[in-house]
Tab-separated table of C-alpha atoms in Angstrom:
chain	number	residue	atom	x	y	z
F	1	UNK	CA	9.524	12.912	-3.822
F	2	UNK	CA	12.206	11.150	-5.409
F	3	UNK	CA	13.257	8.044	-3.160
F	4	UNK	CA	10.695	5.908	-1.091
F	5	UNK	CA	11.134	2.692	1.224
F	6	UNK	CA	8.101	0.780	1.717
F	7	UNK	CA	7.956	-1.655	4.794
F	8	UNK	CA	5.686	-4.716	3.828
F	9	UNK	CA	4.910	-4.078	0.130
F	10	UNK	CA	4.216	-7.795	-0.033
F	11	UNK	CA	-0.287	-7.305	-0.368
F	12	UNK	CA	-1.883	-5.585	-3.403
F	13	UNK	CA	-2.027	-1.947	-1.843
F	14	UNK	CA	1.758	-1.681	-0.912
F	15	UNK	CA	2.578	-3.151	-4.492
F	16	UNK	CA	-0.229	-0.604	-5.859
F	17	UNK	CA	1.272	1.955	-4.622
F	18	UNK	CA	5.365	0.596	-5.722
F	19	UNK	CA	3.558	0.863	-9.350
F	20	UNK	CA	2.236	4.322	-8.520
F	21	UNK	CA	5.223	5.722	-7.321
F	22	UNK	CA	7.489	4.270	-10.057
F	23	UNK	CA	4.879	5.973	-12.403
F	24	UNK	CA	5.565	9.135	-10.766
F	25	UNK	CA	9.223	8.424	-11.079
F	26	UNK	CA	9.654	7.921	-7.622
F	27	UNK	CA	13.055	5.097	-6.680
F	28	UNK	CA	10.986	2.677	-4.721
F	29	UNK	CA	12.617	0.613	-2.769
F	30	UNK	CA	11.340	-2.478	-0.675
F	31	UNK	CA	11.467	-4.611	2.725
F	32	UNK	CA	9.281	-7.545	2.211
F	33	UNK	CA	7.901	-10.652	4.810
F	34	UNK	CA	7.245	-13.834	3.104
F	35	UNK	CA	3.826	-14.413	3.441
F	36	UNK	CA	2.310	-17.782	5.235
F	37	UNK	CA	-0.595	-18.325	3.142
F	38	UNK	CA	0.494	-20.107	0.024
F	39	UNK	CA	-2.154	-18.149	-2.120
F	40	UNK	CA	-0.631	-14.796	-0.977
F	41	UNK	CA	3.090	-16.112	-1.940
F	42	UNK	CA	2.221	-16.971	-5.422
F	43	UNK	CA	0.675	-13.627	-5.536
F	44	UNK	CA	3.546	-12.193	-4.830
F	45	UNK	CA	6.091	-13.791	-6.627
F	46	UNK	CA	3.638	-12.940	-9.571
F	47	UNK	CA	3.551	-9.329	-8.899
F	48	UNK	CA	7.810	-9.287	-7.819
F	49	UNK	CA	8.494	-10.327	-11.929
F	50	UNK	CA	6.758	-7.712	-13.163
F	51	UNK	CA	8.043	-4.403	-10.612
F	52	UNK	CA	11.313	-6.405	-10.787
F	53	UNK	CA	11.744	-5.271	-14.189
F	54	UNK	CA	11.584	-1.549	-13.408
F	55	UNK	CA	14.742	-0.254	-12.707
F	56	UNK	CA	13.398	2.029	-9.955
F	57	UNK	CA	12.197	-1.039	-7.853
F	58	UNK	CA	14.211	-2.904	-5.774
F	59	UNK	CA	13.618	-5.338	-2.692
F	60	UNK	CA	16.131	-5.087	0.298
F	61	UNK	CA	17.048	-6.988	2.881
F	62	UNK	CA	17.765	-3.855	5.405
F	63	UNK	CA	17.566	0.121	5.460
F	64	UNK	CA	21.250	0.514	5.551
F	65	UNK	CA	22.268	4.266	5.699
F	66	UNK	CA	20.705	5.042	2.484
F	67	UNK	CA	18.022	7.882	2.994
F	68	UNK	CA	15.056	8.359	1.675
F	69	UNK	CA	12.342	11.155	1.131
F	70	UNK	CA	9.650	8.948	2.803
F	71	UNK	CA	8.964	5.849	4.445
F	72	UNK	CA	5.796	3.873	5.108
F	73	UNK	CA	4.997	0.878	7.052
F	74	UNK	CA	2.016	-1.243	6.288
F	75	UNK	CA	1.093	-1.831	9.771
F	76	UNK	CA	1.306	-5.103	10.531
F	77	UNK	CA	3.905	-5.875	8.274
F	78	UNK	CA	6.918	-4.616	9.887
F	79	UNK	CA	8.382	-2.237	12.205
F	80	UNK	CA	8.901	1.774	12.487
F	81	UNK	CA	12.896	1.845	11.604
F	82	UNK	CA	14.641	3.561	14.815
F	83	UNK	CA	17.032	6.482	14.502
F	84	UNK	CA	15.670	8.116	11.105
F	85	UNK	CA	15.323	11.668	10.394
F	86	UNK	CA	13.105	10.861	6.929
F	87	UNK	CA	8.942	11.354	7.101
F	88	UNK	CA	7.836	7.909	8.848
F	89	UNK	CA	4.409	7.080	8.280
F	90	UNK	CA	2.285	3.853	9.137
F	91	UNK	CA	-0.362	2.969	6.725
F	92	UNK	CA	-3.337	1.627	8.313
F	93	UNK	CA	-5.869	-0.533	6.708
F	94	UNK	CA	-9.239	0.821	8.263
F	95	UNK	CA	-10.049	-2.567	9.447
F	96	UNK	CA	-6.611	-2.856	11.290
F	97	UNK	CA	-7.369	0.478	13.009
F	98	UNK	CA	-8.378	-0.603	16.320
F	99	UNK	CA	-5.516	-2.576	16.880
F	100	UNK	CA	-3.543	-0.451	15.697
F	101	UNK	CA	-5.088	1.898	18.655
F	102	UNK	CA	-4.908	-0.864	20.709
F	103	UNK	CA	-1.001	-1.256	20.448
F	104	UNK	CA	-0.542	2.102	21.530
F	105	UNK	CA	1.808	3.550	18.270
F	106	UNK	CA	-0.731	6.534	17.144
F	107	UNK	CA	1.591	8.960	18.649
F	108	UNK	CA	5.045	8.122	17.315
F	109	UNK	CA	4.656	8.922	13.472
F	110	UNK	CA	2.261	10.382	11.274
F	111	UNK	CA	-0.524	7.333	10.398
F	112	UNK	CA	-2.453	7.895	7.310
F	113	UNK	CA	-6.074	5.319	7.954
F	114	UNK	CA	-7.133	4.205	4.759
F	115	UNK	CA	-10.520	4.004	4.002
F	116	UNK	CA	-12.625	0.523	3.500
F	117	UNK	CA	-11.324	-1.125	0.030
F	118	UNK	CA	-12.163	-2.899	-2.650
F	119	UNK	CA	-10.573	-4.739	-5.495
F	120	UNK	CA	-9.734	-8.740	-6.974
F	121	UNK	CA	-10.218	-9.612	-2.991
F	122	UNK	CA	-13.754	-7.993	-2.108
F	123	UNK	CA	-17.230	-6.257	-3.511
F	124	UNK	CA	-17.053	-2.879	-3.660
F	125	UNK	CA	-20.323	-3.406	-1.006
F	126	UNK	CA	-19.724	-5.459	1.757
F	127	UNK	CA	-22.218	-6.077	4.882
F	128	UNK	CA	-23.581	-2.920	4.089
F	129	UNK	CA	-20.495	-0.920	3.913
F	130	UNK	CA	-19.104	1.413	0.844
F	131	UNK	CA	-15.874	0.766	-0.264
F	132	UNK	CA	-12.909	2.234	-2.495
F	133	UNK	CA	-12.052	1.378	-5.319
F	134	UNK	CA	-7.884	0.164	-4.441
F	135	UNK	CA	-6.756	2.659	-7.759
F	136	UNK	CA	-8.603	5.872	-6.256
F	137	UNK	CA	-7.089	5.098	-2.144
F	138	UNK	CA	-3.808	4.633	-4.033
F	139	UNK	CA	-3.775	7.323	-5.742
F	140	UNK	CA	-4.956	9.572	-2.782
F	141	UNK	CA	-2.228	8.339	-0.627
F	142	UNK	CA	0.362	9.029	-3.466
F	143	UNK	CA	-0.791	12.968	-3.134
F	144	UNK	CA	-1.204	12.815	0.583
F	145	UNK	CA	3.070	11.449	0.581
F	146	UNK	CA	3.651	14.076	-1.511
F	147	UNK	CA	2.580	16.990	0.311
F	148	UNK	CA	5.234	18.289	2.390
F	149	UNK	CA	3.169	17.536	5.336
F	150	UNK	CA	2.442	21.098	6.683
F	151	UNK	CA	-1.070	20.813	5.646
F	152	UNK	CA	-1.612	18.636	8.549
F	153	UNK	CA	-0.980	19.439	11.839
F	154	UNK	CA	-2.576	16.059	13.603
F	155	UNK	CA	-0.362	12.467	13.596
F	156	UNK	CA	-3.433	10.474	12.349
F	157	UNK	CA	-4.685	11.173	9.049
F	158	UNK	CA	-8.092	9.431	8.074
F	159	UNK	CA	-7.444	9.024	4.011
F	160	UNK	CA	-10.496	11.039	2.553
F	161	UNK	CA	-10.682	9.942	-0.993
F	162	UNK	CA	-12.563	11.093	-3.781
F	163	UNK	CA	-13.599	8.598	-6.360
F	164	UNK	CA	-12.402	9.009	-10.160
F	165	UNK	CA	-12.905	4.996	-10.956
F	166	UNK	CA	-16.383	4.776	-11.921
F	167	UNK	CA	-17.778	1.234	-11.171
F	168	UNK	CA	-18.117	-0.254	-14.516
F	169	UNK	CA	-14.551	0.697	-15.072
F	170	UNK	CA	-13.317	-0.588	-11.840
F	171	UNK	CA	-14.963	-4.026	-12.344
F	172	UNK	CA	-13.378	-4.354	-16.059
F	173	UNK	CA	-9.758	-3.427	-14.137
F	174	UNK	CA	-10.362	-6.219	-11.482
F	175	UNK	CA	-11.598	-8.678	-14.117
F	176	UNK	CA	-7.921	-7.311	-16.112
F	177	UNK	CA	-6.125	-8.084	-12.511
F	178	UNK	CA	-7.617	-11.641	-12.430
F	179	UNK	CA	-7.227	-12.571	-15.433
F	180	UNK	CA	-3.993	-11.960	-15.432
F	181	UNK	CA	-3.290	-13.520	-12.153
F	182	UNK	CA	-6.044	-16.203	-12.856
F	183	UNK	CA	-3.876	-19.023	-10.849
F	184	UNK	CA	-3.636	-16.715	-7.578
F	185	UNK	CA	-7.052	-15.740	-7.843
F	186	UNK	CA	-9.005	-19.077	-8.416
F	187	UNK	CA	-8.705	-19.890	-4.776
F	188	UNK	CA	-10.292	-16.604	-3.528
């Protein structure tokens, strides 16, 4: 994979995964919403200096007729983009998945369902439930776009992810993540 749009790389997974990509030498480029919750924005505009410095990142207004090798859209931030012949997938937050259901779009694209996460925002255990450490779903996703998708036959992909991040090193990253983004994060 060379060239990637993400749709609604405006929360910490879809700017995760911008970082991952541009790691991987991917050319990532981005549609953005502007978020309503003040906390989220400065987030944001935090994160946008840093990627904005890459010269593989860039944000975009609209598609265009550029093409791309893939495109995802975090579900409820945007819209599947009409008329393209490029890999479409929606990326589902596992807690978005029933509406997602609900809305009727599991049979359009492929959807990849990301597993319960964790990271700056939440304990890796919450009301009982296991999470993922952000790093390890990113980095499964990353492998899962780069397969050349004949490895799975069904249109809704539940992420399976195996953890690399062991706890203690996961909790000194999100400490890392907060302190650098200590303004943002004081009013979680």
């Amino acid at each position: 994979m060379k060239t990637a749009l993400i749709i609604g790389a405006d929360e910490f997974l879809g700017l995760s995964l911008c970082e991952r990509m541009m790691d991987e030498g991917v050319h990532v480029d981005v549609i953005l919403d502007e978020p309503e919750d003040k906390t989220r924005q400065l987030y944001l505009e935090e994160r946008l200096m840093w990627l904005g410095r890459n010269g593989l990142f860039q944000i975009i207004d609209e598609i265009g007729d550029k093409e791309y090798d893939r495109i995802c859209v975090q579900y409820g931030s945007g819209c599947l983009p009409e008329d393209r012949t490029e890999p479409l997938y929606w990326i589902v937050y596992n807690e978005d998945h029933g509406d997602w259901e609900k809305n009727g779009q599991w049979d359009t694209v492929k959807t990849i369902i990301l597993p319960p996460l964790y990271g700056p925002w939440t304990e890796a255990k919450e009301d009982g439930e296991s999470r993922v450490f952000l790093e390890d779903a990113v980095c499964g996703l990353m492998n899962k776009l780069q397969a050349d998708g004949t490895e799975d036959e069904n249109q809704v992909i539940t992420l399976e992810i195996i953890e690399k991040t062991q706890k203690t090193e996961a909790e000194e990253k999100i400490q890392e993540w907060k302190r650098q983004f200590s303004s943002t994060f004081d009013n979680f």
